[in-house]
Amino acid sequence: MSRYRARIVHASRTRQTRLPVQPLQAPDPLGKLGGTKLRESHMLRALKFLLLLLLVSAGGITTYVYAFPEKAAEGAINAERNRSHLVRKEITLPDRLTYVYLEGGDPKGAPLVLLHGFGANKENFTRIARLLGQYHLIIPDHIGFGESSHPQDAPYTPPAQAERLHAFVQALNLRKVHVG
């Protein structure tokens, strides 16, 4: 470290002394703590912005759900189908009844037909379908339920539904199926 001589003048006398030379540093106009305070200020501002963005987004989603409930439900159902890799399909039987069903999983896997209960529909199986990907999944809406045909004059007894389901499986050219 190099040193230099400085003159210090007092009211009564003059003397020479050696002072250490400070290494050159970049100027810090805010001081040592000023930079930290500035960073904290920026972080606080960013946090406030993110909180505001979150509140606005939540408000927008809530407004959308209440203003357009059918569209919101349809969007949620489609998102679940996409996550489970299910495709919506239709088939019309010879007696002009239309089955709407979901198909997915492994096309080379064993066919598994998932049947919903009374008051339900094919969408009940969209989440569980993700866990059954090794099967060729077929998830129909029974006639009279969901998106399938709703004939007013058709019987909805268990034997009649079983006959229609048998015709549905035959129309899909499936020989053996597992039923769940």
Tab-separated table of C-alpha atoms in Angstrom:
chain	number	residue	atom	x	y	z
A	1	MET	CA	0.000	0.000	0.000
A	2	SER	CA	1.457	3.362	-0.898
A	3	ARG	CA	1.472	6.265	1.477
A	4	TYR	CA	1.679	9.987	0.955
A	5	ARG	CA	2.539	12.981	3.039
A	6	ALA	CA	-0.120	15.457	4.046
A	7	ARG	CA	0.201	18.804	5.721
A	8	ILE	CA	-2.069	19.503	8.615
A	9	VAL	CA	-2.276	23.124	9.598
A	10	HIS	CA	-3.286	24.093	13.084
A	11	ALA	CA	-3.835	27.572	14.335
A	12	SER	CA	-0.482	27.667	16.103
A	13	ARG	CA	1.764	25.292	14.170
A	14	THR	CA	2.233	23.197	11.035
A	15	ARG	CA	3.228	19.543	11.068
A	16	GLN	CA	3.619	16.738	8.577
A	17	THR	CA	2.077	13.297	9.043
A	18	ARG	CA	1.597	10.138	7.020
A	19	LEU	CA	-1.984	9.073	6.164
A	20	PRO	CA	-2.975	5.730	4.619
A	21	VAL	CA	-4.314	5.825	1.095
A	22	GLN	CA	-7.732	4.233	0.711
A	23	PRO	CA	-8.209	1.853	-2.251
A	24	LEU	CA	-10.489	3.196	-4.985
A	25	GLN	CA	-14.089	1.960	-4.800
A	26	ALA	CA	-17.101	2.539	-6.929
A	27	PRO	CA	-19.151	5.374	-5.508
A	28	ASP	CA	-22.163	4.261	-3.441
A	29	PRO	CA	-24.477	7.279	-3.402
A	30	LEU	CA	-26.913	5.582	-1.022
A	31	GLY	CA	-24.327	4.388	1.467
A	32	LYS	CA	-23.886	0.836	2.654
A	33	LEU	CA	-27.415	0.474	4.007
A	34	GLY	CA	-29.073	2.508	1.267
A	35	GLY	CA	-28.661	-0.273	-1.343
A	36	THR	CA	-30.240	-2.813	1.006
A	37	LYS	CA	-33.133	-0.482	1.719
A	38	LEU	CA	-33.604	0.066	-1.996
A	39	ARG	CA	-33.678	-3.706	-2.678
A	40	GLU	CA	-36.176	-4.202	0.153
A	41	SER	CA	-38.304	-1.416	-1.312
A	42	HIS	CA	-38.271	-3.051	-4.768
A	43	MET	CA	-39.106	-6.459	-3.292
A	44	LEU	CA	-41.978	-4.994	-1.285
A	45	ARG	CA	-43.299	-3.231	-4.395
A	46	ALA	CA	-43.059	-6.486	-6.431
A	47	LEU	CA	-44.811	-8.425	-3.654
A	48	LYS	CA	-47.636	-5.864	-3.552
A	49	PHE	CA	-47.970	-6.100	-7.338
A	50	LEU	CA	-48.143	-9.920	-7.246
A	51	LEU	CA	-50.750	-9.791	-4.474
A	52	LEU	CA	-52.829	-7.332	-6.492
A	53	LEU	CA	-52.480	-9.530	-9.590
A	54	LEU	CA	-53.610	-12.574	-7.588
A	55	LEU	CA	-56.652	-10.724	-6.216
A	56	VAL	CA	-57.641	-9.399	-9.652
A	57	SER	CA	-57.258	-12.889	-11.167
A	58	ALA	CA	-59.318	-14.515	-8.413
A	59	GLY	CA	-61.986	-11.841	-8.826
A	60	GLY	CA	-62.041	-12.346	-12.591
A	61	ILE	CA	-62.358	-16.119	-12.290
A	62	THR	CA	-65.113	-15.780	-9.683
A	63	THR	CA	-66.981	-13.300	-11.873
A	64	TYR	CA	-66.648	-15.609	-14.886
A	65	VAL	CA	-67.954	-18.621	-12.938
A	66	TYR	CA	-70.995	-16.685	-11.661
A	67	ALA	CA	-71.699	-14.866	-14.924
A	68	PHE	CA	-71.225	-17.879	-17.226
A	69	PRO	CA	-71.678	-21.044	-15.138
A	70	GLU	CA	-72.369	-23.331	-18.124
A	71	LYS	CA	-69.212	-22.195	-19.939
A	72	ALA	CA	-67.152	-22.476	-16.755
A	73	ALA	CA	-68.410	-26.023	-16.092
A	74	GLU	CA	-67.792	-27.003	-19.707
A	75	GLY	CA	-64.259	-25.635	-19.505
A	76	ALA	CA	-63.560	-27.552	-16.291
A	77	ILE	CA	-64.948	-30.786	-17.775
A	78	ASN	CA	-62.865	-30.381	-20.932
A	79	ALA	CA	-59.753	-29.710	-18.834
A	80	GLU	CA	-60.334	-32.946	-16.896
A	81	ARG	CA	-60.866	-34.893	-20.126
A	82	ASN	CA	-57.660	-33.493	-21.594
A	83	ARG	CA	-55.660	-34.355	-18.468
A	84	SER	CA	-56.971	-37.924	-18.691
A	85	HIS	CA	-56.402	-38.146	-22.481
A	86	LEU	CA	-60.075	-38.922	-23.126
A	87	VAL	CA	-61.792	-38.092	-26.408
A	88	ARG	CA	-65.536	-37.473	-26.723
A	89	LYS	CA	-67.162	-39.609	-29.439
A	90	GLU	CA	-70.645	-40.476	-30.667
A	91	ILE	CA	-72.129	-43.527	-32.322
A	92	THR	CA	-75.663	-44.019	-33.622
A	93	LEU	CA	-77.122	-47.494	-33.292
A	94	PRO	CA	-79.375	-49.096	-35.951
A	95	ASP	CA	-82.464	-48.142	-33.888
A	96	ARG	CA	-81.365	-44.472	-34.257
A	97	LEU	CA	-80.356	-44.040	-30.623
A	98	THR	CA	-77.126	-42.118	-30.162
A	99	TYR	CA	-74.581	-43.063	-27.530
A	100	VAL	CA	-72.112	-40.366	-26.511
A	101	TYR	CA	-69.002	-41.796	-24.892
A	102	LEU	CA	-65.434	-41.061	-23.901
A	103	GLU	CA	-62.579	-43.148	-25.228
A	104	GLY	CA	-58.981	-43.210	-24.114
A	105	GLY	CA	-56.188	-45.225	-22.588
A	106	ASP	CA	-54.154	-47.774	-24.532
A	107	PRO	CA	-55.906	-48.731	-27.813
A	108	LYS	CA	-54.089	-52.090	-27.692
A	109	GLY	CA	-55.071	-52.727	-24.065
A	110	ALA	CA	-57.957	-54.868	-22.888
A	111	PRO	CA	-61.274	-53.011	-23.412
A	112	LEU	CA	-62.758	-51.730	-20.161
A	113	VAL	CA	-66.290	-50.296	-20.275
A	114	LEU	CA	-66.993	-48.090	-17.246
A	115	LEU	CA	-70.706	-47.766	-16.487
A	116	HIS	CA	-72.113	-44.968	-14.361
A	117	GLY	CA	-74.989	-45.388	-11.945
A	118	PHE	CA	-78.430	-43.834	-11.744
A	119	GLY	CA	-78.337	-40.040	-11.800
A	120	ALA	CA	-74.720	-39.908	-12.947
A	121	ASN	CA	-72.954	-39.605	-16.301
A	122	LYS	CA	-69.707	-40.457	-18.063
A	123	GLU	CA	-67.870	-37.493	-16.507
A	124	ASN	CA	-67.781	-39.326	-13.170
A	125	PHE	CA	-64.874	-41.401	-14.508
A	126	THR	CA	-62.646	-38.681	-15.988
A	127	ARG	CA	-60.314	-38.456	-13.003
A	128	ILE	CA	-59.986	-42.186	-12.385
A	129	ALA	CA	-59.284	-42.750	-16.095
A	130	ARG	CA	-55.755	-41.356	-15.556
A	131	LEU	CA	-55.005	-44.375	-13.374
A	132	LEU	CA	-56.393	-46.899	-15.866
A	133	GLY	CA	-54.252	-45.971	-18.861
A	134	GLN	CA	-53.211	-49.594	-19.492
A	135	TYR	CA	-56.792	-50.396	-20.606
A	136	HIS	CA	-58.687	-49.333	-23.714
A	137	LEU	CA	-61.259	-47.206	-21.901
A	138	ILE	CA	-64.820	-46.774	-23.138
A	139	ILE	CA	-67.035	-44.647	-20.902
A	140	PRO	CA	-70.581	-44.219	-22.266
A	141	ASP	CA	-73.513	-42.160	-21.131
A	142	HIS	CA	-76.380	-44.639	-20.870
A	143	ILE	CA	-79.379	-43.946	-23.087
A	144	GLY	CA	-81.503	-41.460	-21.161
A	145	PHE	CA	-78.524	-39.968	-19.316
A	146	GLY	CA	-75.988	-37.233	-19.999
A	147	GLU	CA	-75.466	-36.413	-23.659
A	148	SER	CA	-76.853	-39.665	-25.100
A	149	SER	CA	-80.339	-39.917	-26.627
A	150	HIS	CA	-83.340	-39.435	-24.340
A	151	PRO	CA	-86.233	-41.215	-26.064
A	152	GLN	CA	-89.485	-40.591	-24.212
A	153	ASP	CA	-91.180	-43.817	-25.278
A	154	ALA	CA	-88.232	-46.171	-24.551
A	155	PRO	CA	-88.195	-48.420	-21.502
A	156	TYR	CA	-85.414	-47.676	-19.030
A	157	THR	CA	-85.550	-50.963	-17.183
A	158	PRO	CA	-82.276	-52.768	-16.428
A	159	PRO	CA	-82.905	-55.470	-19.093
A	160	ALA	CA	-83.648	-52.797	-21.745
A	161	GLN	CA	-80.499	-50.859	-20.825
A	162	ALA	CA	-78.470	-54.096	-20.931
A	163	GLU	CA	-79.747	-54.856	-24.455
A	164	ARG	CA	-78.855	-51.360	-25.642
A	165	LEU	CA	-75.428	-51.608	-24.029
A	166	HIS	CA	-74.837	-54.949	-25.785
A	167	ALA	CA	-75.746	-53.307	-29.123
A	168	PHE	CA	-73.372	-50.427	-28.297
A	169	VAL	CA	-70.441	-52.789	-27.631
A	170	GLN	CA	-71.175	-54.696	-30.862
A	171	ALA	CA	-71.344	-51.438	-32.843
A	172	LEU	CA	-67.813	-50.667	-31.599
A	173	ASN	CA	-66.655	-54.093	-32.892
A	174	LEU	CA	-65.540	-55.223	-29.446
A	175	ARG	CA	-65.677	-58.983	-28.799
A	176	LYS	CA	-64.692	-59.212	-25.146
A	177	VAL	CA	-64.881	-56.393	-22.651
A	178	HIS	CA	-64.317	-55.887	-18.951
A	179	VAL	CA	-67.134	-54.009	-17.252
A	180	GLY	CA	-66.520	-51.720	-14.325
